[in-house]
Short mmCIF file of C-alpha atoms in Angstrom, two decimals:
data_model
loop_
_atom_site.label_atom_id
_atom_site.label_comp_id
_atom_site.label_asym_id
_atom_site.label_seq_id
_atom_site.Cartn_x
_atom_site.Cartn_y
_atom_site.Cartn_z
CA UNK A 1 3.73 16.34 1.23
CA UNK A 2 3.86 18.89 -1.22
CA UNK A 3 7.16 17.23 -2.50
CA UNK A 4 5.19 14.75 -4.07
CA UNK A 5 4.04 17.00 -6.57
CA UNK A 6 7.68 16.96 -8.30
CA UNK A 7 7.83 13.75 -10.88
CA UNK A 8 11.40 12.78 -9.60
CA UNK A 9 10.39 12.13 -6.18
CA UNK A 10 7.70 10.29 -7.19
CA UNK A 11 10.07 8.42 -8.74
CA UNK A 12 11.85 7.97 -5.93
CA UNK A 13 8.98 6.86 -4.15
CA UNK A 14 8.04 4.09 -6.99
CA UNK A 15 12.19 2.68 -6.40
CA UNK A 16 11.62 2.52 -2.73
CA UNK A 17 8.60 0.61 -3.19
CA UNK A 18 9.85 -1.76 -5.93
CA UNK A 19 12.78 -2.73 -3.40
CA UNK A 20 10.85 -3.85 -1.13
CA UNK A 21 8.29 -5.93 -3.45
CA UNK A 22 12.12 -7.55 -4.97
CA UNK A 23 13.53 -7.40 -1.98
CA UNK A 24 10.81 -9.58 0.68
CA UNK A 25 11.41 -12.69 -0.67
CA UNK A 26 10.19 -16.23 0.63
CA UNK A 27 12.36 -18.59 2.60
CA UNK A 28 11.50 -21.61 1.24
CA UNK A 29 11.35 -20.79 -2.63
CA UNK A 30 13.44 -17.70 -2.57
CA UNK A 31 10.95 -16.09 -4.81
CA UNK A 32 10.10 -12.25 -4.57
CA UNK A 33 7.01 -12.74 -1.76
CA UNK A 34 5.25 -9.77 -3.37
CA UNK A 35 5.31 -10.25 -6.49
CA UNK A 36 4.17 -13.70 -5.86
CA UNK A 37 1.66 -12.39 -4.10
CA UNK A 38 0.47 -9.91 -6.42
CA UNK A 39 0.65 -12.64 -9.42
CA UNK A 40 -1.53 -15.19 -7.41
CA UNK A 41 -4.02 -12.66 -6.11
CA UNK A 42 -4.64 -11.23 -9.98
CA UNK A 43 -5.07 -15.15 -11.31
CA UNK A 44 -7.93 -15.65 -8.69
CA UNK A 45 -9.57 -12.73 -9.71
CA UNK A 46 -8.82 -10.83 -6.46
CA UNK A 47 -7.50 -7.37 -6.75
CA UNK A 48 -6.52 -6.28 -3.51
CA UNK A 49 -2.87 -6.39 -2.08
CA UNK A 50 -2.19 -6.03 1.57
CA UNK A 51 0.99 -5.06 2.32
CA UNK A 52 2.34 -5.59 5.75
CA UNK A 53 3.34 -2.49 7.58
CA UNK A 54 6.01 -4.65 9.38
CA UNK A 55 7.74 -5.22 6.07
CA UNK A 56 7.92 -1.62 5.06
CA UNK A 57 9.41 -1.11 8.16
CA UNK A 58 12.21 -3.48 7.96
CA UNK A 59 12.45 -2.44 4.22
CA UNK A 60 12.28 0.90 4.37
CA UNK A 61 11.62 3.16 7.45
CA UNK A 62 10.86 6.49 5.69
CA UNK A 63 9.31 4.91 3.21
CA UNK A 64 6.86 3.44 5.90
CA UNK A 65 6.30 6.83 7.83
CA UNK A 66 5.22 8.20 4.46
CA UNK A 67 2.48 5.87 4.11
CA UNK A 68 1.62 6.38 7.74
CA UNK A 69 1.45 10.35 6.90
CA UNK A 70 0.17 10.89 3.61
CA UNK A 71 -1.13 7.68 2.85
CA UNK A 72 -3.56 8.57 0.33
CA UNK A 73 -0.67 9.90 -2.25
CA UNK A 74 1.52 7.28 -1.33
CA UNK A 75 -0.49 4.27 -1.72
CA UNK A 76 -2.03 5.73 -4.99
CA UNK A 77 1.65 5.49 -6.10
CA UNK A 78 1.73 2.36 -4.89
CA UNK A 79 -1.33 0.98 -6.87
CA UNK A 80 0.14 2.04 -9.80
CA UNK A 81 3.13 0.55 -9.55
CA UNK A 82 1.27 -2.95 -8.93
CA UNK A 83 -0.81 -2.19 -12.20
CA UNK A 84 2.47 -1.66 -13.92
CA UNK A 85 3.52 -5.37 -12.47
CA UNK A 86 0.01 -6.78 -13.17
CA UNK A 87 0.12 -5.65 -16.95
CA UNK A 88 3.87 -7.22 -17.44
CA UNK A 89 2.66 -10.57 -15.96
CA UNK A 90 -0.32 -10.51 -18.09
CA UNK A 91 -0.34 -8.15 -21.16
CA UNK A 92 -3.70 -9.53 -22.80
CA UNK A 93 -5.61 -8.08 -20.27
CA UNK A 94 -7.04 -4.53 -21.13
CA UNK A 95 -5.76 -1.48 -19.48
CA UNK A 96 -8.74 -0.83 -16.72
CA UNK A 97 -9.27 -4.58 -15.52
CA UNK A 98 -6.13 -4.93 -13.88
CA UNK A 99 -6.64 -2.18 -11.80
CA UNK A 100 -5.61 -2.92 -7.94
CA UNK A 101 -5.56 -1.58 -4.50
CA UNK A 102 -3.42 -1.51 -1.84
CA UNK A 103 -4.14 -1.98 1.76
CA UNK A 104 -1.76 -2.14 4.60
CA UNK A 105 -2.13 -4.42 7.27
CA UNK A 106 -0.91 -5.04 10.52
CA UNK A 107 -0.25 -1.33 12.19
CA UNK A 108 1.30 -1.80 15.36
CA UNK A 109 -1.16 0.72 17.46
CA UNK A 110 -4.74 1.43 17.42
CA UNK A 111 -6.91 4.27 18.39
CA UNK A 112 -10.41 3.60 19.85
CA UNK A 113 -13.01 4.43 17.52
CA UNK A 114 -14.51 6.80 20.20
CA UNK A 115 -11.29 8.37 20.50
CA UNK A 116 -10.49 9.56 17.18
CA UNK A 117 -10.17 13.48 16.36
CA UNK A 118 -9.51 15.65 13.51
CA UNK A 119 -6.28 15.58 13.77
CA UNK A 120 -5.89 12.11 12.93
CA UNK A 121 -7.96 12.82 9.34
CA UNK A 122 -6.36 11.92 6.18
CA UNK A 123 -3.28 9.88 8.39
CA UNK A 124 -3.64 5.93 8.47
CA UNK A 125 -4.78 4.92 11.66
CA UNK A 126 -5.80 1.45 12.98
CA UNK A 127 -8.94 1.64 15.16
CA UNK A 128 -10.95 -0.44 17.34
CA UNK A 129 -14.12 0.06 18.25
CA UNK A 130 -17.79 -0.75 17.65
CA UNK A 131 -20.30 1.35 15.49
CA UNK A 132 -23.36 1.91 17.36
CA UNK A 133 -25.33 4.26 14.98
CA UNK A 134 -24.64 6.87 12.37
CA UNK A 135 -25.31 10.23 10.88
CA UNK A 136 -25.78 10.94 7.59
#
């Protein structure tokens, strides 16, 4: 996505994402789910999100193909904007301990682990499988 390399549609790519993080909200509080989420996760010291691929779907269908293509650039802009969340909830912290990642979970297909090709490198993919040995 060499689009990505213009500042503006990263932009657009950081809205996108901060809809849906506003926009999934709980049904019982009515809270943002997300940012709930993302609040909790940095008070117990954990600093991965997982984002359900389900809700970027429902949220935002190109935005979710994007991840599913170049998911490396995408989520990347996606961390940040999490760090950018993480230091307005808590500003004492220094700059490089609030640093979080972003994992997406629940792709709806799966490619056996035997089964996967170059063609799938550098996409997300879901796989199943079990490792029986390795190269180096």
């Amino acid at each position: 996505l060499k689009w990505l390399k213009n500042p503006k549609n990263k932009e657009i790519v950081k809205h996108r994402f901060l809809c849906i993080l506003f926009g999934i909200t709980e049904l019982k509080s009515g809270n943002s789910y997300y940012l709930e989420k993302i609040k909790n996760s940095f008070s117990n010291g954990k600093k991965i999100i997982f984002l359900s691929f389900q809700h970027l779907v429902a949220g935002d269908p190109i935005l979710a193909i994007w991840v599913a293509t170049e998911p490396e650039k995408i989520l990347k802009i996606f961390a940040g904007v999490c760090n950018e969340i993480i230091t307005d909830f808590f500003p004492v912290f220094p700059d490089n301990s609030n640093r979080c990642c972003i994992r997406i979970s629940g792709l709806p297909v799966y490619e056996d682990l035997s089964d996967l090709r170059k063609i799938k490198i550098n996409s997300l993919v879901k796989i199943k499988g079990i490792v029986i040995f390795k190269t180096e």
